[in-house]
Every structure is written in C-alpha cells, then in structure tokens.
DNA sequence: AGACTAACTTGATCTTGGTCAAGGATTCGG
DNA sequence: CCGAATCCTTGACCAAGATCAAGTTAGTCT
C-alpha cells in the first residue's frame, strides 16, 4: 500500500479513532486497487473476504433473484460496504460492480474481526457505521412501502437537492435507469413519472434537474426526516445515496465505456 | 429489577459476554415492565431513551407516513429493538406497540453508549446484533423489490414452516392483516393471493396452514438463502419475523383484546 | 465527423395489486 | 348463548405500474 493511501485511509471515520498498533494490524494484507468501469467486484452469496472502502469512483450494490435485478445502493468516496457480512463472516447479501473507474481499498475481514475485539475505539467506529447502515436500509424499506413511485421520485429529487447544498439546480449523478431501479420501478415508469412532475415544479434537461417550485415539489412528497435522512455524514455504511454535483462541475470522464 | 429477571437478562446474547461490572453499570436504571395488549410503546421520531428487550409476548414495529402505515417487523422473546437508534442517539425510525400482554426490559440508552466504549466484549455483542439487524432489513428490502406478492407469501409460508421445524402444518402467529402489511400488500390482496396458492400445494383452515406439496410451493417461490434467511438465532436485532408454533401448542390466551 | 451502441423516451396495451363495498366468520363481553 | 366488534373474505371496479415495441437522443469509438 502506498504511503499516501495509508494516510488517507487513516483519516477515514472508520479508522481514525483506533490505536496505531490496531491500525497497523488491520492494514496487514490491505491493499488499494484500481478497477475499470463496469467490473463485477463480487457476487451475492460469496464469502466475505474483504471489507471494501471506496476511495475514488463509485460502486453499485445490487441484488438479483430469478432473473430480476435491483439496485440497492450506490457507494461513493469515502464509503464502505459489506461491513455487516465481514463482521458476521457470512455470505454477501448483495453483488457489487463498479460504475466508473474506481479505486477501492480491500481490507481483509479476518483482521477486522480480530482487531475490533481488542480496540474499543475501533469497535465504536464499527458500531456507528453499522448503526447508520441499518438506519439507511430501514429508511429504504419505509420509502418503498409507504410511498408510490411519483412520491419516491419527488423525495429523491428533494434529497439530491439537499445534498447539493439546497441547490435548485443539480445534475443527476447516476444513470436514470439506475435511479429507477434503486427507487423500485422500471425505467419507463420513472421516465413518465419524472416528466409528470413538471406540474410540481420540476424542470428537466438531460441529466440536469431544476426545481422551479420547491413548495409544490414538497407538496408532492412531504418531507420526512425519518425516511429522507438526514444522512448525517458522507459515509452511510455502504448505503450512501447517489450524490449530485453542481451543474458545471460534472467531471463525467470516467463513465461506463463498454457493455 | 427482580433477581430472576437479572439472571435471565444476563444470559441474553447481548449481555452474556460482558464483564460483570459492565453489566452492573448497564443495568443501572434498567427495569422490566409488563404492558397490556395493543399499547403504544413509542412513536417514530421520539428520542431513543431506552433499548427495549422483549422478555415475553410480542411487539409490532411499524412506520407511517401521510396516513399510510406499514408493519416493519414483529419482535418476540428474546429479541431487542431500536438498538441502532440508541447507539447513535437519534430518533426512532419506527413506532412500536404491543400485540399481546408483553413484558419488556427497558435499558437506558446512555448507559449502553457509555459502557460499550469500555467493554470490548459488550461492543462485540452489539456489533453482531447490529450486523444481523442490518442483514435482516436488507433481506426485507430485497424481498419487496424482487418478488411479487404471490411469491412473497409463498416465501413467507416456507419460512414459517422452516421456523416450526420444517413442519408441514403450522399456525400463523399473527393476524393475517399484519402479515399482509409486513409483506407490503393490502389484506384483501393477501387473502386472494393466499387462496390462489391452493394450486401450489397450500391448504388453509383459519389460521392453520398445511403444506400439501412442498415442491410446488418452492416452485412458486424458489428459496434463496440470501433473502429468506436463515435467521441464525432467535434474536434478529429487532427484526425477527413472526414465528409460528405447532398447531396444538397455540397458547393464544394473550391475544389482542381491546381496540 | 460518422457509425455504433446504449440510454432514454413515448405510446399502446395488459397485469398486478389497490380501493370500495358488502357479506361471513371469530372472538370477546355480558 | 347472544350481540358487538373485529378480522377475514369475496366481488366489482379502478389505477398504478409493468411490459412490449418503436423511436429518439446522447455518448463512445474509430
């Protein structure tokens, strides 16, 4: 592992409070790796060998069953994923693939399991990460069960706006089909419902969303702290939502290149 | 707290590995209380004052938004709930009410937060409980997103059968409307879809389910370890599914009596 | 730049599941 | 044992969302 990576990782919420010796121990066998876009990292059902930390790029977590597939989350820097599986030494419940060119830190699971029993501060960090991951997933389930697709989209746009610093204009950070899948609907239905939100103060041009009437949009999906967040820090325990950037800042060089 | 409660609690997965002094500290201000059926324990959005442990009876965790309401889980002995909220000192994401007469242990959240920083074994127990809770919730979301209502019901029946020791005949432990809500559908749709499963080897008489053709039922909902469990131990971190009993064993004295 | 590919949109149609309304079945209290 | 309340079931209808099938746009590769 490169020295600069070492420092960067050391500053991550999950690792910054632990004792130096513990950090050294966890980092045994840890390495950062760069993956091309659209690469499968692992499949659901596999054994949990490594905790993954996204350093650059983005990763989609998805699940499938009987031919159907659904996006469960998109993880961005500096989020972690499959912590729960590593802790319990159980098979992953989700599959993962990179969306863009992505750099990932792979931390051997046995080291984590060993060290967090000895370093209370590390245990605290893990507990907080896991608790947040649980809450994110609970919110996801509530969202699916309590709202219809139009409301889920409206809520998503409001959340993205929030993450962009309450901006009224922002760019969707991920493909629409992926957002649709994340929100539990087909791409077609997403497209139509999104268009229909024009009546509720949403303007669309390509990937750029402009909220022209925030009050109307909130009326379409009354905000609820207990579903929509806040997602306190950037690291949602592997459940960070796709995060938007400001319009001009797009930086979409590393997008999917091959299918 | 009664001495017998003390011993019982001490044997819970969450508490049995911790140091005696830590246990004493956590138990400061802890008390067990008996609640009548259908009593609201707390509402979503409230501050997390207590970790709850179900000692007897059962508790429904549900969520609502804009008039709609959905069951998120049913917790039975000896499961805990809202651990995540306690750890993060954040508002509950769900509401809770008793289903039957229920005895609950109320453990002050500040004590938990303080002690798990000092007792590594306790931290480990919390981490494992949380990890399992996360995985349960992830499975719940996958189930909702990847299966239609008929499949969810078939899967539920297979799971209940499993929990009853692979029995081909068992009794539903909770009201059907509650199961319907848990599975994310209306009671009417549940009733119809359940009936339609007669074609797939399911016989019904009141609350009693008989699987006459397990292979057919599995065909209706191919089992998947990564959605349906196993829910390794009884304590699913507040996410244990309603558990069935064997037919004769019903013990349904304490069922909902008043509205 | 032009061709190719993949994502997105739109329309027509159909299925699933929700809504509304009423009729049975249980259960509980007297 | 009867009556009220609640849960469950059934039917008719409706609406949300899925599917299928083109088109259109946009991004990538040569």
Coordinates of C-alpha atoms (C1' of nucleotides) in Angstrom, one line a residue:
Chain A
X1 CA 0.0 0.0 0.0
X2 CA 1.3 3.4 -0.9
X3 CA 2.2 5.8 1.9
X4 CA -0.3 8.4 0.7
X5 CA -3.1 5.9 0.7
X6 CA -2.1 4.9 4.2
X7 CA -2.6 8.4 5.5
X8 CA -5.8 8.9 3.6
X9 CA -7.2 5.7 4.9
X10 CA -6.1 6.5 8.4
X11 CA -8.3 9.6 8.3
X12 CA -11.5 7.7 7.4
X13 CA -14.2 7.8 10.1
X14 CA -13.9 4.0 10.5
X15 CA -10.2 4.1 11.2
X16 CA -9.3 7.4 12.6
X17 CA -10.0 6.7 16.2
X18 CA -8.3 3.4 16.6
X19 CA -4.9 2.8 18.2
X20 CA -1.9 3.0 15.9
X21 CA -1.0 -0.6 16.5
X22 CA -4.5 -1.8 15.8
X23 CA -4.5 0.2 12.6
X24 CA -1.2 -1.4 11.6
X25 CA -2.8 -4.8 12.3
X26 CA -5.9 -4.2 10.2
X27 CA -3.8 -2.9 7.4
X28 CA -1.9 -6.2 7.2
X29 CA -2.7 -7.5 3.8
X30 CA -4.8 -4.5 2.9
X31 CA -4.3 -3.0 -0.5
X32 CA -5.8 -0.4 -2.7
X33 CA -6.7 -1.4 -6.2
X34 CA -8.0 0.4 -9.3
X35 CA -10.8 -1.2 -11.2
X36 CA -12.1 -0.4 -14.7
X37 CA -15.8 0.7 -15.2
X38 CA -18.5 -1.9 -15.2
X39 CA -16.4 -4.6 -13.5
X40 CA -18.1 -7.1 -11.2
X41 CA -16.4 -7.0 -7.8
X42 CA -18.2 -9.9 -6.3
X43 CA -21.5 -11.7 -6.4
X44 CA -24.1 -12.1 -3.7
X45 CA -23.6 -15.4 -1.9
X46 CA -19.8 -15.2 -1.9
X47 CA -17.9 -15.4 1.3
X48 CA -17.0 -12.1 2.9
X49 CA -13.2 -11.9 2.5
X50 CA -12.7 -8.2 2.4
X51 CA -14.3 -5.0 3.7
X52 CA -14.4 -2.6 0.8
X53 CA -13.7 1.1 1.0
X54 CA -14.4 3.3 -2.0
X55 CA -11.6 5.8 -2.4
X56 CA -12.4 7.1 -5.8
X57 CA -15.2 6.5 -8.3
X58 CA -18.5 4.7 -7.4
X59 CA -19.8 1.3 -6.9
X60 CA -23.3 -0.1 -7.4
X61 CA -24.6 -2.6 -4.9
X62 CA -27.4 -4.7 -6.5
X63 CA -29.3 -7.9 -5.8
X64 CA -31.0 -10.4 -8.0
X65 CA -33.3 -13.3 -7.8
X66 CA -34.7 -15.5 -10.5
X67 CA -33.6 -13.2 -13.3
X68 CA -34.8 -10.0 -11.8
X69 CA -32.3 -7.5 -10.5
X70 CA -32.5 -4.3 -8.4
X71 CA -30.1 -1.6 -7.3
X72 CA -29.8 -1.5 -3.5
X73 CA -27.3 1.4 -3.2
X74 CA -24.6 3.4 -4.8
X75 CA -21.5 3.9 -2.7
X76 CA -19.1 6.8 -3.3
X77 CA -16.0 8.0 -1.6
X78 CA -15.4 7.6 1.2
X79 CA -18.0 5.0 2.0
X80 CA -17.6 1.4 3.0
X81 CA -19.6 -1.6 2.1
X82 CA -20.4 -5.1 3.2
X83 CA -19.2 -4.4 6.7
X84 CA -22.0 -6.5 8.2
X85 CA -21.1 -9.6 6.2
X86 CA -17.5 -9.2 7.2
X87 CA -18.3 -8.9 10.8
X88 CA -20.6 -11.9 10.8
X89 CA -18.4 -13.9 8.4
X90 CA -21.4 -14.6 6.4
X91 CA -22.1 -14.5 2.6
X92 CA -22.7 -11.1 1.0
X93 CA -26.4 -10.3 0.5
X94 CA -25.6 -8.1 -2.5
X95 CA -23.5 -8.1 -5.5
X96 CA -21.2 -5.2 -6.4
X97 CA -19.9 -3.7 -9.6
X98 CA -18.0 -0.5 -10.4
X99 CA -19.9 2.2 -12.3
X100 CA -16.8 4.2 -13.3
X101 CA -13.1 3.8 -12.9
X102 CA -12.9 3.2 -9.2
X103 CA -10.2 2.8 -6.6
X104 CA -11.1 0.5 -3.8
X105 CA -9.3 -0.4 -0.6
X106 CA -9.6 -4.0 0.3
X107 CA -9.3 -4.8 4.0
X108 CA -9.1 -8.5 4.9
X109 CA -12.1 -9.4 7.0
X110 CA -10.3 -11.7 9.5
X111 CA -8.1 -8.7 10.6
X112 CA -11.2 -6.6 11.2
X113 CA -12.8 -9.3 13.2
X114 CA -9.7 -9.9 15.3
X115 CA -8.9 -6.3 15.9
X116 CA -12.3 -4.9 16.8
X117 CA -12.3 -7.2 19.8
X118 CA -9.3 -5.6 21.2
X119 CA -9.6 -2.0 20.3
X120 CA -12.6 -0.4 21.9
X121 CA -12.3 2.7 19.8
X122 CA -12.4 0.7 16.6
X123 CA -15.4 -1.2 17.9
X124 CA -17.1 2.1 18.5
X125 CA -16.5 3.2 14.9
X126 CA -17.8 0.0 13.6
X127 CA -20.9 0.1 15.7
X128 CA -21.6 3.6 14.5
X129 CA -21.1 2.7 10.9
X130 CA -23.3 -0.3 11.2
X131 CA -26.0 1.5 13.0
X132 CA -26.1 4.1 10.3
X133 CA -26.2 1.4 7.6
X134 CA -29.1 -0.2 9.4
X135 CA -31.0 3.0 9.5
X136 CA -30.3 3.7 5.9
X137 CA -31.7 0.3 4.9
X138 CA -34.7 0.8 7.2
X139 CA -35.4 4.2 5.5
X140 CA -35.1 2.5 2.1
X141 CA -37.7 -0.1 3.1
X142 CA -40.0 2.5 4.5
X143 CA -39.7 4.6 1.3
X144 CA -40.7 1.6 -0.8
X145 CA -43.6 0.6 1.4
X146 CA -45.1 3.9 2.2
X147 CA -44.8 5.9 -1.0
X148 CA -45.9 5.4 -4.6
X149 CA -43.4 5.9 -7.4
X150 CA -44.2 9.5 -8.0
X151 CA -43.6 10.4 -4.4
X152 CA -40.4 8.4 -4.3
X153 CA -39.1 10.3 -7.2
X154 CA -40.1 13.7 -5.7
X155 CA -38.4 12.7 -2.5
X156 CA -35.3 11.6 -4.3
X157 CA -35.0 14.9 -6.1
X158 CA -35.5 16.8 -2.9
X159 CA -32.8 14.8 -1.3
X160 CA -30.4 15.2 -4.1
X161 CA -31.1 18.9 -4.0
X162 CA -30.3 18.9 -0.3
X163 CA -27.1 17.0 -0.8
X164 CA -26.1 19.6 -3.4
X165 CA -26.3 22.2 -0.8
X166 CA -30.0 23.0 -1.2
X167 CA -29.3 24.0 -4.8
X168 CA -32.3 24.4 -7.0
X169 CA -30.4 23.1 -9.9
X170 CA -28.2 20.0 -9.9
X171 CA -27.1 17.1 -12.2
X172 CA -28.1 13.5 -11.6
X173 CA -25.0 11.6 -10.7
X174 CA -26.1 8.3 -12.0
X175 CA -27.9 6.9 -15.0
X176 CA -31.7 7.3 -14.7
X177 CA -32.3 3.6 -15.2
X178 CA -30.2 3.0 -12.1
X179 CA -32.1 5.6 -10.1
X180 CA -35.3 3.9 -11.3
X181 CA -34.1 0.6 -10.1
X182 CA -32.9 2.0 -6.8
X183 CA -36.4 3.5 -6.3
X184 CA -38.0 0.2 -7.2
X185 CA -39.6 0.9 -10.5
X186 CA -39.0 0.4 -14.2
X187 CA -37.0 2.9 -16.3
X188 CA -40.2 3.6 -18.4
X189 CA -42.3 4.3 -15.4
X190 CA -39.5 6.5 -14.0
X191 CA -39.3 8.5 -17.2
X192 CA -43.0 9.1 -17.3
X193 CA -43.4 9.9 -13.6
X194 CA -40.5 12.3 -13.7
X195 CA -42.0 14.1 -16.6
X196 CA -45.3 14.3 -14.8
X197 CA -43.5 16.2 -12.0
X198 CA -43.3 19.2 -14.3
X199 CA -46.7 20.0 -12.8
X200 CA -45.0 20.1 -9.4
X201 CA -42.2 22.5 -10.1
X202 CA -39.5 20.3 -11.7
X203 CA -37.8 21.2 -15.0
X204 CA -35.7 18.7 -16.8
X205 CA -33.0 19.0 -19.4
X206 CA -31.0 15.8 -19.9
X207 CA -29.4 15.0 -16.6
X208 CA -29.9 18.4 -15.2
X209 CA -32.8 18.9 -12.8
X210 CA -34.1 22.4 -12.0
X211 CA -36.6 22.8 -9.2
X212 CA -38.7 25.8 -10.2
X213 CA -41.2 25.5 -7.4
X214 CA -39.9 23.8 -4.3
X215 CA -43.1 24.3 -2.3
X216 CA -45.0 22.4 -5.0
X217 CA -42.5 19.6 -5.0
X218 CA -42.6 19.2 -1.3
X219 CA -46.4 19.0 -1.6
X220 CA -45.9 16.1 -4.0
X221 CA -43.8 14.4 -1.4
X222 CA -44.0 15.8 2.1
X223 CA -40.5 15.5 3.5
X224 CA -40.0 13.3 6.5
X225 CA -36.8 13.2 8.5
X226 CA -37.5 9.6 9.2
X227 CA -37.4 8.5 5.6
X228 CA -35.4 11.0 3.7
X229 CA -32.5 11.5 6.0
X230 CA -30.6 13.4 7.0
X231 CA -27.8 11.1 6.0
X232 CA -25.5 12.7 8.6
X233 CA -22.1 12.2 7.2
X234 CA -20.9 11.1 3.8
X235 CA -20.4 7.6 4.9
X236 CA -23.7 5.8 5.1
X237 CA -22.2 2.5 5.9
X238 CA -22.3 1.4 2.3
X239 CA -25.7 3.0 1.8
X240 CA -24.9 6.5 0.7
X241 CA -27.3 7.6 -2.0
X242 CA -26.1 8.7 -5.3
X243 CA -24.8 12.2 -4.7
X244 CA -25.3 15.0 -7.1
X245 CA -22.7 17.6 -8.1
X246 CA -23.4 21.2 -9.2
X247 CA -24.1 21.6 -12.9
X248 CA -20.8 22.8 -14.3
X249 CA -18.7 20.5 -12.1
X250 CA -19.8 17.4 -13.9
X251 CA -16.5 15.5 -14.4
X252 CA -18.0 12.7 -16.2
X253 CA -14.9 11.4 -17.9
X254 CA -14.8 8.0 -16.3
X255 CA -18.3 6.9 -17.2
X256 CA -19.1 3.5 -18.4
X257 CA -17.4 2.7 -21.6
X258 CA -18.1 -0.9 -22.6
X259 CA -21.1 -3.1 -22.2
Chain B
X1 CA -35.4 -5.2 38.9
X2 CA -36.2 -8.7 40.2
X3 CA -33.3 -11.1 40.8
X4 CA -34.7 -13.7 38.5
X5 CA -35.0 -11.1 35.7
X6 CA -31.5 -10.1 36.4
X7 CA -30.2 -13.6 35.7
X8 CA -32.4 -14.1 32.7
X9 CA -31.2 -10.9 31.2
X10 CA -27.6 -11.7 32.0
X11 CA -28.0 -14.8 29.7
X12 CA -29.2 -12.8 26.7
X13 CA -26.8 -12.9 23.7
X14 CA -26.3 -9.2 24.0
X15 CA -25.3 -9.2 27.7
X16 CA -23.8 -12.6 28.4
X17 CA -20.2 -11.9 27.3
X18 CA -19.7 -8.6 29.0
X19 CA -17.8 -8.1 32.3
X20 CA -19.8 -8.3 35.5
X21 CA -19.0 -4.7 36.3
X22 CA -20.1 -3.5 32.9
X23 CA -23.3 -5.5 33.2
X24 CA -24.0 -3.8 36.6
X25 CA -23.4 -0.4 35.0
X26 CA -25.7 -1.0 32.1
X27 CA -28.4 -2.3 34.5
X28 CA -28.4 0.9 36.4
X29 CA -31.8 2.3 35.9
X30 CA -32.9 -0.7 33.9
X31 CA -36.3 -2.2 34.7
X32 CA -38.7 -4.8 33.4
X33 CA -42.2 -3.7 32.8
X34 CA -45.4 -5.5 31.8
X35 CA -47.6 -3.9 29.2
X36 CA -51.2 -4.6 28.2
X37 CA -52.0 -5.7 24.6
X38 CA -52.3 -3.0 22.0
X39 CA -50.4 -0.4 23.9
X40 CA -48.2 2.1 22.0
X41 CA -44.7 2.0 23.4
X42 CA -43.3 4.9 21.5
X43 CA -43.8 6.8 18.2
X44 CA -41.3 7.2 15.4
X45 CA -39.4 10.4 15.8
X46 CA -39.1 10.2 19.5
X47 CA -35.7 10.3 21.1
X48 CA -34.0 7.0 21.8
X49 CA -34.1 6.8 25.6
X50 CA -34.2 3.0 26.1
X51 CA -33.0 -0.1 24.4
X52 CA -36.0 -2.5 24.5
X53 CA -35.7 -6.2 25.1
X54 CA -38.8 -8.4 24.7
X55 CA -38.9 -10.9 27.5
X56 CA -42.4 -12.2 27.0
X57 CA -45.2 -11.5 24.5
X58 CA -44.6 -9.7 21.2
X59 CA -44.2 -6.3 19.8
X60 CA -45.0 -4.8 16.4
X61 CA -42.7 -2.3 14.9
X62 CA -44.4 -0.2 12.3
X63 CA -43.9 3.0 10.4
X64 CA -46.2 5.6 8.9
X65 CA -46.2 8.5 6.6
X66 CA -49.0 10.7 5.5
X67 CA -51.7 8.5 6.9
X68 CA -50.3 5.3 5.4
X69 CA -48.9 2.7 7.8
X70 CA -46.8 -0.5 7.4
X71 CA -45.5 -3.2 9.6
X72 CA -41.8 -3.4 9.6
X73 CA -41.2 -6.3 12.0
X74 CA -42.6 -8.4 14.9
X75 CA -40.2 -8.9 17.8
X76 CA -40.6 -11.9 20.1
X77 CA -38.6 -13.1 23.1
X78 CA -35.7 -12.7 23.4
X79 CA -35.2 -10.0 20.7
X80 CA -34.1 -6.5 21.1
X81 CA -35.2 -3.4 19.2
X82 CA -34.1 0.1 18.3
X83 CA -30.5 -0.7 19.2
X84 CA -29.3 1.4 16.3
X85 CA -31.2 4.5 17.4
X86 CA -29.8 4.1 20.9
X87 CA -26.3 3.8 19.7
X88 CA -26.5 6.8 17.5
X89 CA -28.6 8.7 20.0
X90 CA -31.0 9.5 17.1
X91 CA -34.8 9.5 16.9
X92 CA -36.5 6.1 16.3
X93 CA -37.3 5.4 12.7
X94 CA -40.3 3.2 13.7
X95 CA -43.1 3.1 16.2
X96 CA -43.8 0.2 18.5
X97 CA -46.9 -1.3 20.0
X98 CA -47.5 -4.5 22.0
X99 CA -49.6 -7.2 20.3
X100 CA -50.3 -9.2 23.3
X101 CA -49.6 -8.8 27.0
X102 CA -45.9 -8.2 26.9
X103 CA -43.0 -7.9 29.3
X104 CA -40.2 -5.7 28.2
X105 CA -36.8 -4.8 29.6
X106 CA -36.0 -1.1 29.3
X107 CA -32.3 -0.4 29.3
X108 CA -31.3 3.3 29.5
X109 CA -29.5 4.2 26.3
X110 CA -26.9 6.5 27.9
X111 CA -25.6 3.5 29.9
X112 CA -25.2 1.4 26.8
X113 CA -23.4 4.2 25.0
X114 CA -21.1 4.7 27.9
X115 CA -20.3 1.0 28.6
X116 CA -19.8 -0.3 25.2
X117 CA -16.8 2.0 24.8
X118 CA -15.1 0.4 27.7
X119 CA -16.1 -3.2 27.5
X120 CA -14.8 -4.8 24.3
X121 CA -16.9 -7.9 24.7
X122 CA -20.1 -5.9 25.0
X123 CA -19.1 -4.0 21.9
X124 CA -18.6 -7.2 20.1
X125 CA -22.1 -8.4 21.1
X126 CA -23.6 -5.1 19.9
X127 CA -21.8 -5.2 16.7
X128 CA -23.1 -8.7 16.0
X129 CA -26.6 -7.8 16.9
X130 CA -26.5 -4.7 14.7
X131 CA -24.9 -6.6 11.8
X132 CA -27.7 -9.1 11.9
X133 CA -30.3 -6.4 12.1
X134 CA -28.8 -4.8 9.0
X135 CA -28.9 -8.0 7.1
X136 CA -32.5 -8.7 8.1
X137 CA -33.5 -5.3 6.9
X138 CA -31.6 -5.8 3.6
X139 CA -33.3 -9.1 3.1
X140 CA -36.7 -7.4 3.7
X141 CA -35.9 -4.8 1.1
X142 CA -34.8 -7.4 -1.4
X143 CA -37.9 -9.4 -0.8
X144 CA -40.0 -6.3 -1.5
X145 CA -38.2 -5.3 -4.6
X146 CA -37.5 -8.6 -6.3
X147 CA -40.7 -10.6 -5.7
X148 CA -44.4 -10.1 -6.4
X149 CA -47.0 -10.5 -3.8
X150 CA -47.7 -14.1 -4.5
X151 CA -44.1 -15.0 -4.3
X152 CA -43.6 -13.1 -1.1
X153 CA -46.5 -15.0 0.5
X154 CA -45.1 -18.4 -0.7
X155 CA -41.7 -17.4 0.7
X156 CA -43.2 -16.4 4.0
X157 CA -45.1 -19.7 4.4
X158 CA -41.9 -21.6 3.6
X159 CA -40.0 -19.6 6.1
X160 CA -42.7 -20.1 8.8
X161 CA -42.6 -23.8 8.1
X162 CA -38.9 -23.7 8.5
X163 CA -39.1 -22.0 11.8
X164 CA -41.6 -24.5 13.0
X165 CA -39.0 -27.2 12.4
X166 CA -39.8 -27.9 8.8
X167 CA -43.3 -28.8 9.8
X168 CA -45.8 -29.2 7.0
X169 CA -48.5 -27.9 9.3
X170 CA -48.3 -24.8 11.4
X171 CA -50.4 -21.9 12.8
X172 CA -49.9 -18.3 11.8
X173 CA -48.6 -16.5 14.8
X174 CA -50.0 -13.1 13.9
X175 CA -53.1 -11.7 12.4
X176 CA -53.2 -12.0 8.6
X177 CA -53.7 -8.3 8.1
X178 CA -50.4 -7.8 9.9
X179 CA -48.6 -10.4 7.8
X180 CA -50.1 -8.6 4.7
X181 CA -48.8 -5.3 5.9
X182 CA -45.4 -6.8 6.7
X183 CA -45.2 -8.3 3.2
X184 CA -46.2 -4.9 1.7
X185 CA -49.7 -5.6 0.4
X186 CA -53.3 -5.0 1.4
X187 CA -55.2 -7.5 3.5
X188 CA -57.6 -8.1 0.5
X189 CA -54.8 -8.9 -1.9
X190 CA -53.2 -11.1 0.7
X191 CA -56.4 -13.1 1.2
X192 CA -56.8 -13.6 -2.5
X193 CA -53.2 -14.5 -3.3
X194 CA -53.1 -16.8 -0.3
X195 CA -56.2 -18.6 -1.6
X196 CA -54.7 -18.8 -5.1
X197 CA -51.7 -20.7 -3.6
X198 CA -54.0 -23.7 -3.2
X199 CA -52.9 -24.5 -6.7
X200 CA -49.3 -24.7 -5.3
X201 CA -49.8 -27.1 -2.5
X202 CA -51.1 -24.9 0.3
X203 CA -54.2 -25.8 2.3
X204 CA -55.8 -23.3 4.7
X205 CA -58.2 -23.6 7.6
X206 CA -58.5 -20.5 9.7
X207 CA -55.0 -19.7 11.0
X208 CA -53.7 -23.2 10.2
X209 CA -51.6 -23.6 7.2
X210 CA -50.9 -27.1 5.7
X211 CA -48.3 -27.5 3.0
X212 CA -49.6 -30.5 0.9
X213 CA -47.0 -30.2 -1.8
X214 CA -43.8 -28.5 -0.7
X215 CA -42.1 -28.9 -4.1
X216 CA -44.9 -27.0 -5.8
X217 CA -44.7 -24.2 -3.2
X218 CA -41.0 -23.9 -3.7
X219 CA -41.6 -23.7 -7.4
X220 CA -43.9 -20.7 -6.7
X221 CA -41.1 -19.1 -4.8
X222 CA -37.7 -20.6 -5.3
X223 CA -36.0 -20.3 -2.0
X224 CA -33.0 -18.1 -1.6
X225 CA -30.7 -18.1 1.4
X226 CA -29.9 -14.5 0.7
X227 CA -33.5 -13.4 1.0
X228 CA -35.2 -15.9 3.2
X229 CA -32.7 -16.4 5.9
X230 CA -31.5 -18.4 7.7
X231 CA -32.2 -16.0 10.5
X232 CA -29.5 -17.7 12.5
X233 CA -30.6 -17.2 16.1
X234 CA -33.8 -16.1 17.5
X235 CA -32.6 -12.5 18.0
X236 CA -32.6 -10.8 14.7
X237 CA -31.7 -7.4 16.2
X238 CA -35.3 -6.4 16.4
X239 CA -36.2 -7.9 13.1
X240 CA -37.2 -11.4 13.9
X241 CA -40.1 -12.5 11.8
X242 CA -43.4 -13.6 13.3
X243 CA -42.7 -17.1 14.5
X244 CA -45.2 -19.9 14.2
X245 CA -46.0 -22.6 16.7
X246 CA -47.1 -26.1 16.1
X247 CA -50.8 -26.5 15.7
X248 CA -51.8 -27.7 19.2
X249 CA -49.4 -25.6 21.0
X250 CA -51.2 -22.4 20.2
X251 CA -51.2 -20.6 23.6
X252 CA -53.3 -17.8 22.2
X253 CA -54.6 -16.5 25.6
X254 CA -53.0 -13.2 25.5
X255 CA -54.2 -12.1 22.1
X256 CA -55.4 -8.6 21.3
X257 CA -58.4 -7.9 23.3
X258 CA -59.3 -4.3 23.0
X259 CA -59.0 -1.7 20.3
Chain C
dA1 C1' -17.2 13.6 -38.2
dG2 C1' -19.9 9.4 -38.7
dA3 C1' -21.3 5.0 -37.2
dC4 C1' -22.4 2.4 -33.5
dT5 C1' -24.1 1.4 -29.1
dA6 C1' -26.6 2.2 -25.0
dA7 C1' -29.6 5.1 -22.5
dC8 C1' -33.8 7.4 -22.6
dT9 C1' -38.5 8.5 -24.1
dT10 C1' -43.0 7.6 -25.8
dG11 C1' -47.1 5.1 -27.0
dA12 C1' -50.3 1.1 -26.7
dT13 C1' -51.7 -2.5 -24.0
dC14 C1' -52.0 -5.6 -20.1
dT15 C1' -51.4 -7.3 -15.3
dT16 C1' -50.9 -6.6 -10.7
dG17 C1' -52.5 -5.0 -6.9
dG18 C1' -55.4 -1.3 -4.6
dT19 C1' -60.0 0.6 -3.5
dC20 C1' -64.7 0.4 -2.2
dA21 C1' -68.5 -2.1 -0.5
dA22 C1' -70.7 -5.7 1.4
dG23 C1' -71.2 -10.3 3.5
dG24 C1' -69.2 -14.1 6.6
dA25 C1' -66.6 -15.8 10.4
dT26 C1' -64.4 -15.4 15.1
dT27 C1' -63.8 -13.7 19.3
dC28 C1' -64.9 -11.4 23.4
dG29 C1' -68.0 -9.4 26.8
dG30 C1' -72.0 -9.9 29.1
Chain D
dC1 C1' -75.7 -18.3 24.5
dC2 C1' -76.3 -13.9 22.3
dG3 C1' -74.6 -9.5 20.4
dA4 C1' -70.9 -6.2 19.2
dA5 C1' -66.6 -5.7 17.4
dT6 C1' -63.0 -7.1 14.7
dC7 C1' -61.0 -9.7 11.4
dC8 C1' -61.3 -12.1 7.2
dT9 C1' -63.2 -13.0 2.6
dT10 C1' -65.3 -12.0 -1.7
dG11 C1' -66.8 -9.3 -5.6
dA12 C1' -66.8 -5.4 -8.9
dC13 C1' -64.2 -1.9 -10.3
dC14 C1' -60.1 1.1 -10.9
dA15 C1' -55.5 2.8 -11.1
dA16 C1' -50.6 2.3 -10.8
dG17 C1' -47.2 0.4 -12.7
dA18 C1' -45.1 -3.3 -15.9
dT19 C1' -44.4 -5.0 -20.5
dC20 C1' -43.7 -4.8 -25.3
dA21 C1' -42.3 -2.3 -29.2
dA22 C1' -40.6 1.5 -31.7
dG23 C1' -38.4 5.7 -32.0
dT24 C1' -35.0 9.4 -30.2
dT25 C1' -31.1 11.2 -28.1
dA26 C1' -26.6 11.1 -26.4
dG27 C1' -22.1 9.1 -25.6
dT28 C1' -18.2 6.3 -27.4
dC29 C1' -15.1 4.5 -30.8
dT30 C1' -12.7 4.6 -35.0

